[in-house]
Amino acid sequence: MNLTKSELELMETLWQAGRPLARFEILEQADNPSWSPNTIHILLNSLLKKEAIREAGFVKRTKTYGRLYDVNITRAGYFSNLLLRGKGEKSIPLYVSMLLQNDELTMETVDELEKLLSERKKELASAREQETEQ
């Protein structure tokens, strides 16, 4: 799934909220959006069509009801799918090596990455052992 810059901004608002939002709440919580408030219907319909969001009920505001919108994909899920699309696992080492070349990378961050990799390695080894036992 490819999201435009405006769609991604709207998704960030929903991800940050951590709960379904109505259109007026999205407009209130959006942090300096590049899209105008008049185009929110177009963006919401596009995201619904792409199945990035879903309708999650209704909310009453004054005398009218409005739809609630919730995410269908997590932030991590979206970005990992974006990273892996069409390239498979071969793109992961390339991506990580590019991140490691960043001058702002600290020793603490490298330590944290090593810890995460070590934990994942243990999980994969355990899963492999369970497969061979069956």
PDB file of C-alpha atoms in Angstrom:
ATOM      1  CA  MET A   1       0.000   0.000   0.000  1.00  0.00           C
ATOM      2  CA  ASN A   2       1.366   3.381  -1.008  1.00  0.00           C
ATOM      3  CA  LEU A   3       0.221   6.402   0.959  1.00  0.00           C
ATOM      4  CA  THR A   4       0.590   9.958  -0.234  1.00  0.00           C
ATOM      5  CA  LYS A   5       2.219  12.558   2.009  1.00  0.00           C
ATOM      6  CA  SER A   6      -1.199  13.904   3.016  1.00  0.00           C
ATOM      7  CA  GLU A   7      -2.594  10.428   3.687  1.00  0.00           C
ATOM      8  CA  LEU A   8       0.445   9.597   5.803  1.00  0.00           C
ATOM      9  CA  GLU A   9      -0.021  12.794   7.828  1.00  0.00           C
ATOM     10  CA  LEU A  10      -3.635  11.846   8.489  1.00  0.00           C
ATOM     11  CA  MET A  11      -2.562   8.321   9.464  1.00  0.00           C
ATOM     12  CA  GLU A  12       0.013   9.776  11.888  1.00  0.00           C
ATOM     13  CA  THR A  13      -2.803  11.683  13.591  1.00  0.00           C
ATOM     14  CA  LEU A  14      -4.792   8.463  14.007  1.00  0.00           C
ATOM     15  CA  TRP A  15      -1.750   6.475  15.170  1.00  0.00           C
ATOM     16  CA  GLN A  16      -0.869   9.122  17.746  1.00  0.00           C
ATOM     17  CA  ALA A  17      -4.432   9.238  19.064  1.00  0.00           C
ATOM     18  CA  GLY A  18      -4.480   5.498  19.681  1.00  0.00           C
ATOM     19  CA  ARG A  19      -8.264   5.420  19.361  1.00  0.00           C
ATOM     20  CA  PRO A  20     -10.913   5.989  16.694  1.00  0.00           C
ATOM     21  CA  LEU A  21     -11.412   9.646  15.793  1.00  0.00           C
ATOM     22  CA  ALA A  22     -14.189  11.587  14.125  1.00  0.00           C
ATOM     23  CA  ARG A  23     -13.448  13.972  11.269  1.00  0.00           C
ATOM     24  CA  PHE A  24     -13.616  17.029  13.530  1.00  0.00           C
ATOM     25  CA  GLU A  25     -11.191  15.384  15.999  1.00  0.00           C
ATOM     26  CA  ILE A  26      -8.736  14.623  13.211  1.00  0.00           C
ATOM     27  CA  LEU A  27      -8.878  18.268  12.175  1.00  0.00           C
ATOM     28  CA  GLU A  28      -8.312  19.396  15.778  1.00  0.00           C
ATOM     29  CA  GLN A  29      -5.434  16.995  16.451  1.00  0.00           C
ATOM     30  CA  ALA A  30      -3.611  17.160  13.114  1.00  0.00           C
ATOM     31  CA  ASP A  31      -0.224  18.765  13.660  1.00  0.00           C
ATOM     32  CA  ASN A  32       0.303  21.395  10.916  1.00  0.00           C
ATOM     33  CA  PRO A  33      -1.164  19.314   8.083  1.00  0.00           C
ATOM     34  CA  SER A  34      -0.148  20.019   4.506  1.00  0.00           C
ATOM     35  CA  TRP A  35      -3.754  19.393   3.447  1.00  0.00           C
ATOM     36  CA  SER A  36      -6.620  21.804   3.817  1.00  0.00           C
ATOM     37  CA  PRO A  37      -9.596  20.994   6.056  1.00  0.00           C
ATOM     38  CA  ASN A  38     -11.806  20.973   2.955  1.00  0.00           C
ATOM     39  CA  THR A  39      -9.954  17.945   1.515  1.00  0.00           C
ATOM     40  CA  ILE A  40     -10.317  15.675   4.544  1.00  0.00           C
ATOM     41  CA  HIS A  41     -13.269  13.813   2.983  1.00  0.00           C
ATOM     42  CA  ILE A  42     -11.166  12.974  -0.074  1.00  0.00           C
ATOM     43  CA  LEU A  43      -8.313  11.725   2.116  1.00  0.00           C
ATOM     44  CA  LEU A  44     -10.594   9.656   4.343  1.00  0.00           C
ATOM     45  CA  ASN A  45     -12.318   8.069   1.340  1.00  0.00           C
ATOM     46  CA  SER A  46      -8.955   7.295  -0.242  1.00  0.00           C
ATOM     47  CA  LEU A  47      -7.690   5.676   2.965  1.00  0.00           C
ATOM     48  CA  LEU A  48     -10.913   3.680   3.264  1.00  0.00           C
ATOM     49  CA  LYS A  49     -10.510   2.462  -0.327  1.00  0.00           C
ATOM     50  CA  LYS A  50      -6.895   1.441   0.383  1.00  0.00           C
ATOM     51  CA  GLU A  51      -8.128  -0.310   3.557  1.00  0.00           C
ATOM     52  CA  ALA A  52      -5.628   1.637   5.658  1.00  0.00           C
ATOM     53  CA  ILE A  53      -8.512   2.766   7.886  1.00  0.00           C
ATOM     54  CA  ARG A  54     -11.982   1.498   8.679  1.00  0.00           C
ATOM     55  CA  GLU A  55     -15.217   2.918   9.957  1.00  0.00           C
ATOM     56  CA  ALA A  56     -15.436   2.305  13.692  1.00  0.00           C
ATOM     57  CA  GLY A  57     -18.894   3.530  14.597  1.00  0.00           C
ATOM     58  CA  PHE A  58     -20.535   6.895  15.056  1.00  0.00           C
ATOM     59  CA  VAL A  59     -20.299   9.819  17.464  1.00  0.00           C
ATOM     60  CA  LYS A  60     -22.902  12.503  18.145  1.00  0.00           C
ATOM     61  CA  ARG A  61     -21.756  16.102  17.922  1.00  0.00           C
ATOM     62  CA  THR A  62     -24.385  18.736  18.513  1.00  0.00           C
ATOM     63  CA  LYS A  63     -27.444  17.546  16.548  1.00  0.00           C
ATOM     64  CA  THR A  64     -25.644  15.430  13.957  1.00  0.00           C
ATOM     65  CA  TYR A  65     -23.784  12.150  13.906  1.00  0.00           C
ATOM     66  CA  GLY A  66     -20.362  11.655  12.404  1.00  0.00           C
ATOM     67  CA  ARG A  67     -18.382   8.567  11.533  1.00  0.00           C
ATOM     68  CA  LEU A  68     -15.428   7.409  13.605  1.00  0.00           C
ATOM     69  CA  TYR A  69     -12.298   6.249  11.788  1.00  0.00           C
ATOM     70  CA  ASP A  70      -9.702   3.814  13.089  1.00  0.00           C
ATOM     71  CA  VAL A  71      -6.488   2.428  11.640  1.00  0.00           C
ATOM     72  CA  ASN A  72      -6.309  -0.987   9.999  1.00  0.00           C
ATOM     73  CA  ILE A  73      -2.521  -1.148  10.059  1.00  0.00           C
ATOM     74  CA  THR A  74      -0.014  -0.188  12.720  1.00  0.00           C
ATOM     75  CA  ARG A  75       2.705   2.368  12.066  1.00  0.00           C
ATOM     76  CA  ALA A  76       5.341  -0.375  12.377  1.00  0.00           C
ATOM     77  CA  GLY A  77       3.376  -2.622  10.042  1.00  0.00           C
ATOM     78  CA  TYR A  78       3.071   0.068   7.396  1.00  0.00           C
ATOM     79  CA  PHE A  79       6.745   1.018   7.429  1.00  0.00           C
ATOM     80  CA  SER A  80       8.015  -2.564   7.531  1.00  0.00           C
ATOM     81  CA  ASN A  81       5.761  -3.446   4.569  1.00  0.00           C
ATOM     82  CA  LEU A  82       7.086  -0.390   2.763  1.00  0.00           C
ATOM     83  CA  LEU A  83      10.648  -1.474   3.474  1.00  0.00           C
ATOM     84  CA  LEU A  84      10.144  -5.069   2.377  1.00  0.00           C
ATOM     85  CA  ARG A  85       7.898  -4.478  -0.628  1.00  0.00           C
ATOM     86  CA  GLY A  86       9.353  -6.173  -3.659  1.00  0.00           C
ATOM     87  CA  LYS A  87      12.773  -6.685  -2.136  1.00  0.00           C
ATOM     88  CA  GLY A  88      12.258  -9.279   0.569  1.00  0.00           C
ATOM     89  CA  GLU A  89      14.796  -9.836   3.311  1.00  0.00           C
ATOM     90  CA  LYS A  90      17.709  -8.630   1.163  1.00  0.00           C
ATOM     91  CA  SER A  91      16.685  -5.006   1.727  1.00  0.00           C
ATOM     92  CA  ILE A  92      16.839  -5.241   5.536  1.00  0.00           C
ATOM     93  CA  PRO A  93      20.654  -5.399   5.871  1.00  0.00           C
ATOM     94  CA  LEU A  94      20.986  -2.564   3.369  1.00  0.00           C
ATOM     95  CA  TYR A  95      18.490  -0.455   5.300  1.00  0.00           C
ATOM     96  CA  VAL A  96      20.185  -1.183   8.642  1.00  0.00           C
ATOM     97  CA  SER A  97      23.629  -0.411   7.230  1.00  0.00           C
ATOM     98  CA  MET A  98      22.355   2.960   6.000  1.00  0.00           C
ATOM     99  CA  LEU A  99      20.902   3.703   9.446  1.00  0.00           C
ATOM    100  CA  LEU A 100      24.196   2.799  11.091  1.00  0.00           C
ATOM    101  CA  GLN A 101      26.006   5.381   8.964  1.00  0.00           C
ATOM    102  CA  ASN A 102      23.914   8.183  10.466  1.00  0.00           C
ATOM    103  CA  ASP A 103      26.160  10.641  12.339  1.00  0.00           C
ATOM    104  CA  GLU A 104      23.512  11.194  15.011  1.00  0.00           C
ATOM    105  CA  LEU A 105      23.603   7.545  16.114  1.00  0.00           C
ATOM    106  CA  THR A 106      24.682   7.264  19.750  1.00  0.00           C
ATOM    107  CA  MET A 107      26.375   4.448  21.638  1.00  0.00           C
ATOM    108  CA  GLU A 108      23.158   3.994  23.659  1.00  0.00           C
ATOM    109  CA  THR A 109      21.158   3.476  20.488  1.00  0.00           C
ATOM    110  CA  VAL A 110      23.678   0.950  19.155  1.00  0.00           C
ATOM    111  CA  ASP A 111      23.510  -0.925  22.484  1.00  0.00           C
ATOM    112  CA  GLU A 112      19.723  -0.965  22.281  1.00  0.00           C
ATOM    113  CA  LEU A 113      19.825  -2.273  18.710  1.00  0.00           C
ATOM    114  CA  GLU A 114      22.241  -5.032  19.743  1.00  0.00           C
ATOM    115  CA  LYS A 115      19.898  -6.025  22.560  1.00  0.00           C
ATOM    116  CA  LEU A 116      16.904  -6.138  20.188  1.00  0.00           C
ATOM    117  CA  LEU A 117      18.828  -8.224  17.658  1.00  0.00           C
ATOM    118  CA  SER A 118      19.986 -10.631  20.369  1.00  0.00           C
ATOM    119  CA  GLU A 119      16.416 -11.091  21.639  1.00  0.00           C
ATOM    120  CA  ARG A 120      15.117 -11.681  18.112  1.00  0.00           C
ATOM    121  CA  LYS A 121      17.899 -14.188  17.444  1.00  0.00           C
ATOM    122  CA  LYS A 122      16.873 -16.167  20.558  1.00  0.00           C
ATOM    123  CA  GLU A 123      13.215 -16.126  19.446  1.00  0.00           C
ATOM    124  CA  LEU A 124      14.118 -17.433  15.983  1.00  0.00           C
ATOM    125  CA  ALA A 125      16.374 -20.147  17.433  1.00  0.00           C
ATOM    126  CA  SER A 126      13.601 -21.254  19.782  1.00  0.00           C
ATOM    127  CA  ALA A 127      11.084 -21.371  16.930  1.00  0.00           C
ATOM    128  CA  ARG A 128      13.524 -23.411  14.829  1.00  0.00           C
ATOM    129  CA  GLU A 129      13.986 -25.895  17.694  1.00  0.00           C
ATOM    130  CA  GLN A 130      10.219 -26.298  18.045  1.00  0.00           C
ATOM    131  CA  GLU A 131       9.889 -26.955  14.300  1.00  0.00           C
ATOM    132  CA  THR A 132      12.562 -29.656  14.324  1.00  0.00           C
ATOM    133  CA  GLU A 133      10.962 -31.371  17.347  1.00  0.00           C
ATOM    134  CA  GLN A 134       7.676 -31.765  15.477  1.00  0.00           C
TER     135      GLN A 134
END
